[in-house]
Amino acid sequence: MPFTLPALPYSHDALEPHFDTLTMQIHHGKHHQAYVDNLNKAVAETPNENKSIEELVAVAGSISPAVRNNGGGHWNHSFFWESLAPNAGGTPEGSLATAIDAAFGSFDAFKEKFNNAGITRFGSGWAWLLIKDGKLEISSTPNQDNPVMDVAEVKGAPILGVDVWEHAYYLKYQNRRAEYLTAFWNLVNWKKIAERFQAGS
Ligand code: MN3
């Protein structure tokens, strides 16, 4: 079994009250685990079982729907957990703050556009902040697609993403996706996002 569920970089109750403990336990321990398990099944005894998750996701559209959906699910959730932290939120600093202002006008304008990408994604998917051609852009993807996939409409290097599947928020926020997104900003680990920005720009 080449892929395993990564441990969260904090405890399941660490993101309270914004993301509740039960949602985190099920989201990480059941949903993410299922993507890992189904990805392992999809690559078993194929030439893809020795590839890294990055290699698989880059060509996901040409392998199989199972690898696209479950490989995307594994990549996206691993990225998402690392994007969050307890006692986080606030605003970015330094060159990332400057780049956000340059691309979107202000931090508040950026947040509004990012929230809108999440709110208007019909059904299940993700909203992203990514580096494309040296500039910051916002996009959204359906299902478990992401900007590093060959099938993405907007391709680039993501530095922040948010899961807008109902399983990410339904227990606490029911149908109120906008409230979940408001809570999300209290958890964004801007130190990690800035590291990704430095690495990708
Ligand atoms: Mn999810």
Short mmCIF file of C-alpha atoms and ligand atoms in Angstrom, two decimals:
data_model
loop_
_atom_site.label_atom_id
_atom_site.label_comp_id
_atom_site.label_asym_id
_atom_site.label_seq_id
_atom_site.Cartn_x
_atom_site.Cartn_y
_atom_site.Cartn_z
CA MET A 1 0.00 0.00 0.00
CA PRO A 2 2.00 2.99 -1.22
CA PHE A 3 -0.11 5.77 0.30
CA THR A 4 -0.90 6.41 3.98
CA LEU A 5 -3.00 8.94 5.85
CA PRO A 6 -0.76 11.74 7.14
CA ALA A 7 -1.23 12.69 10.78
CA LEU A 8 -2.78 16.10 11.35
CA PRO A 9 -0.18 18.72 12.35
CA TYR A 10 -2.41 19.51 15.39
CA SER A 11 -5.02 17.64 17.44
CA HIS A 12 -8.56 17.08 16.15
CA ASP A 13 -9.95 19.56 18.69
CA ALA A 14 -7.29 22.23 18.08
CA LEU A 15 -9.32 24.21 15.53
CA GLU A 16 -12.31 24.74 17.85
CA PRO A 17 -14.54 26.69 17.86
CA HIS A 18 -14.15 27.42 14.13
CA PHE A 19 -13.89 23.81 12.90
CA ASP A 20 -15.47 21.44 15.43
CA THR A 21 -13.84 18.29 16.76
CA LEU A 22 -16.35 15.78 15.35
CA THR A 23 -16.11 17.28 11.85
CA MET A 24 -12.32 17.13 12.01
CA GLN A 25 -12.35 13.52 13.26
CA ILE A 26 -14.67 12.40 10.46
CA HIS A 27 -13.15 14.62 7.77
CA HIS A 28 -9.59 13.46 8.46
CA GLY A 29 -10.14 9.97 9.85
CA LYS A 30 -12.96 8.83 7.53
CA HIS A 31 -13.10 10.98 4.38
CA HIS A 32 -9.36 11.50 3.86
CA GLN A 33 -8.69 7.89 4.89
CA ALA A 34 -11.19 6.70 2.27
CA TYR A 35 -9.40 8.68 -0.48
CA VAL A 36 -6.12 7.06 0.58
CA ASP A 37 -7.64 3.56 0.69
CA ASN A 38 -9.36 3.94 -2.68
CA LEU A 39 -6.24 5.42 -4.27
CA ASN A 40 -4.26 2.41 -3.05
CA LYS A 41 -6.86 0.10 -4.61
CA ALA A 42 -6.82 2.06 -7.86
CA VAL A 43 -3.03 1.83 -8.34
CA ALA A 44 -2.52 -1.70 -6.95
CA GLU A 45 -0.67 -3.97 -9.39
CA THR A 46 -0.47 -1.22 -12.02
CA PRO A 47 2.59 0.75 -13.22
CA ASN A 48 1.27 3.67 -11.11
CA GLU A 49 1.83 2.01 -7.74
CA ASN A 50 5.42 3.24 -7.56
CA LYS A 51 4.63 6.84 -8.46
CA SER A 52 4.45 9.71 -5.97
CA ILE A 53 1.17 11.49 -5.32
CA GLU A 54 2.60 14.55 -7.12
CA GLU A 55 3.42 12.47 -10.22
CA LEU A 56 -0.03 10.89 -10.23
CA VAL A 57 -1.97 14.11 -9.77
CA ALA A 58 -0.04 15.86 -12.56
CA VAL A 59 -1.38 13.34 -15.10
CA ALA A 60 -4.57 12.36 -13.26
CA GLY A 61 -6.85 13.06 -16.19
CA SER A 62 -5.10 10.51 -18.38
CA ILE A 63 -5.01 7.64 -15.86
CA SER A 64 -8.52 6.89 -14.56
CA PRO A 65 -11.45 8.56 -12.79
CA ALA A 66 -10.52 6.60 -9.64
CA VAL A 67 -6.99 8.05 -9.57
CA ARG A 68 -8.26 11.53 -10.46
CA ASN A 69 -10.89 11.53 -7.68
CA ASN A 70 -8.98 9.72 -4.94
CA GLY A 71 -5.50 10.98 -5.82
CA GLY A 72 -6.96 14.49 -5.89
CA GLY A 73 -8.72 13.82 -2.59
CA HIS A 74 -5.47 12.69 -0.95
CA TRP A 75 -3.39 15.59 -2.36
CA ASN A 76 -6.03 18.23 -1.60
CA HIS A 77 -6.68 17.19 1.99
CA SER A 78 -2.97 16.84 2.81
CA PHE A 79 -2.52 20.38 1.46
CA PHE A 80 -5.57 21.67 3.34
CA TRP A 81 -4.51 20.38 6.79
CA GLU A 82 -1.11 22.03 6.36
CA SER A 83 -2.80 25.31 5.41
CA LEU A 84 -4.52 25.57 8.81
CA ALA A 85 -3.33 26.08 12.36
CA PRO A 86 -4.75 26.89 15.79
CA ASN A 87 -4.27 30.51 16.87
CA ALA A 88 -3.76 31.52 13.25
CA GLY A 89 -5.67 33.77 10.85
CA GLY A 90 -5.06 37.49 10.73
CA THR A 91 -3.32 38.91 7.69
CA PRO A 92 -0.30 37.91 5.60
CA GLU A 93 2.93 39.89 5.85
CA GLY A 94 5.87 40.82 3.67
CA SER A 95 6.12 39.97 -0.01
CA LEU A 96 2.97 37.83 0.06
CA ALA A 97 0.93 40.76 1.42
CA THR A 98 2.40 42.99 -1.28
CA ALA A 99 1.58 40.45 -4.01
CA ILE A 100 -2.02 40.07 -2.76
CA ASP A 101 -2.50 43.84 -2.78
CA ALA A 102 -0.99 44.04 -6.30
CA ALA A 103 -3.20 41.27 -7.68
CA PHE A 104 -6.51 42.06 -5.98
CA GLY A 105 -6.31 45.68 -4.75
CA SER A 106 -6.41 44.90 -1.02
CA PHE A 107 -6.54 42.01 1.42
CA ASP A 108 -10.29 42.55 1.93
CA ALA A 109 -10.90 42.52 -1.83
CA PHE A 110 -8.88 39.29 -2.07
CA LYS A 111 -10.94 37.65 0.70
CA GLU A 112 -14.19 38.68 -0.97
CA LYS A 113 -13.11 37.23 -4.32
CA PHE A 114 -11.84 34.01 -2.72
CA ASN A 115 -15.04 33.61 -0.68
CA ASN A 116 -17.06 34.17 -3.83
CA ALA A 117 -15.12 31.42 -5.62
CA GLY A 118 -16.02 29.07 -2.76
CA ILE A 119 -19.65 30.12 -2.43
CA THR A 120 -20.38 29.96 -6.16
CA ARG A 121 -18.78 26.53 -6.72
CA PHE A 122 -21.95 24.50 -7.38
CA GLY A 123 -22.01 21.20 -5.53
CA SER A 124 -18.67 19.95 -4.24
CA GLY A 125 -15.22 21.33 -4.88
CA TRP A 126 -12.47 23.69 -3.79
CA ALA A 127 -11.44 27.35 -4.03
CA TRP A 128 -7.76 28.16 -4.57
CA LEU A 129 -5.21 30.95 -4.41
CA LEU A 130 -2.47 30.04 -6.86
CA ILE A 131 0.59 31.34 -8.64
CA LYS A 132 0.13 31.38 -12.40
CA ASP A 133 2.71 32.93 -14.71
CA GLY A 134 4.33 34.66 -11.73
CA LYS A 135 1.10 36.29 -10.54
CA LEU A 136 -1.52 35.43 -7.93
CA GLU A 137 -4.91 34.25 -9.17
CA ILE A 138 -8.07 32.77 -7.65
CA SER A 139 -9.83 29.75 -9.14
CA SER A 140 -12.19 26.99 -8.14
CA THR A 141 -12.31 23.34 -9.14
CA PRO A 142 -15.08 20.72 -9.06
CA ASN A 143 -14.98 17.51 -7.00
CA GLN A 144 -11.36 16.69 -6.01
CA ASP A 145 -9.67 18.38 -8.97
CA ASN A 146 -6.95 20.96 -8.26
CA PRO A 147 -4.73 23.45 -10.13
CA VAL A 148 -1.79 21.06 -10.49
CA MET A 149 -3.87 18.57 -12.51
CA ASP A 150 -3.57 18.29 -16.27
CA VAL A 151 -7.37 18.67 -16.46
CA ALA A 152 -7.56 21.97 -14.51
CA GLU A 153 -9.11 24.94 -16.32
CA VAL A 154 -6.69 27.25 -14.47
CA LYS A 155 -3.31 25.60 -13.94
CA GLY A 156 -0.68 26.83 -11.52
CA ALA A 157 0.95 26.35 -8.13
CA PRO A 158 -1.64 26.56 -5.32
CA ILE A 159 -0.59 28.26 -2.09
CA LEU A 160 -3.99 28.20 -0.30
CA GLY A 161 -7.11 26.11 -0.79
CA VAL A 162 -10.42 25.58 0.98
CA ASP A 163 -12.62 22.51 0.86
CA VAL A 164 -16.25 23.48 0.13
CA TRP A 165 -17.67 19.95 0.13
CA GLU A 166 -20.62 19.74 2.54
CA HIS A 167 -18.71 17.12 4.57
CA ALA A 168 -16.29 19.91 5.55
CA TYR A 169 -18.94 21.97 7.34
CA TYR A 170 -22.40 20.36 7.48
CA LEU A 171 -22.31 19.11 11.10
CA LYS A 172 -21.63 22.59 12.49
CA TYR A 173 -22.84 24.97 9.79
CA GLN A 174 -25.47 22.85 7.94
CA ASN A 175 -26.23 24.68 4.66
CA ARG A 176 -24.41 27.90 5.67
CA ARG A 177 -21.28 27.62 3.52
CA ALA A 178 -20.61 31.36 3.82
CA GLU A 179 -20.40 31.08 7.65
CA TYR A 180 -17.95 28.20 7.31
CA LEU A 181 -15.80 30.34 5.01
CA THR A 182 -15.88 33.19 7.54
CA ALA A 183 -14.66 30.73 10.20
CA PHE A 184 -11.94 29.42 7.85
CA TRP A 185 -10.13 32.78 7.81
CA ASN A 186 -9.50 32.42 11.57
CA LEU A 187 -7.44 29.30 10.86
CA VAL A 188 -5.33 30.20 7.82
CA ASN A 189 -1.66 29.55 8.60
CA TRP A 190 -0.19 32.57 6.77
CA LYS A 191 3.34 31.54 7.74
CA LYS A 192 2.89 28.30 5.75
CA ILE A 193 1.16 30.11 2.85
CA ALA A 194 4.07 32.58 2.70
CA GLU A 195 6.56 29.66 2.54
CA ARG A 196 4.67 28.22 -0.42
CA PHE A 197 4.61 31.66 -2.05
CA GLN A 198 8.38 32.03 -1.61
CA ALA A 199 8.97 28.55 -3.04
CA GLY A 200 6.70 29.06 -6.05
CA SER A 201 7.34 32.64 -7.10
MN MN3 B 1 -13.00 17.14 2.29
#
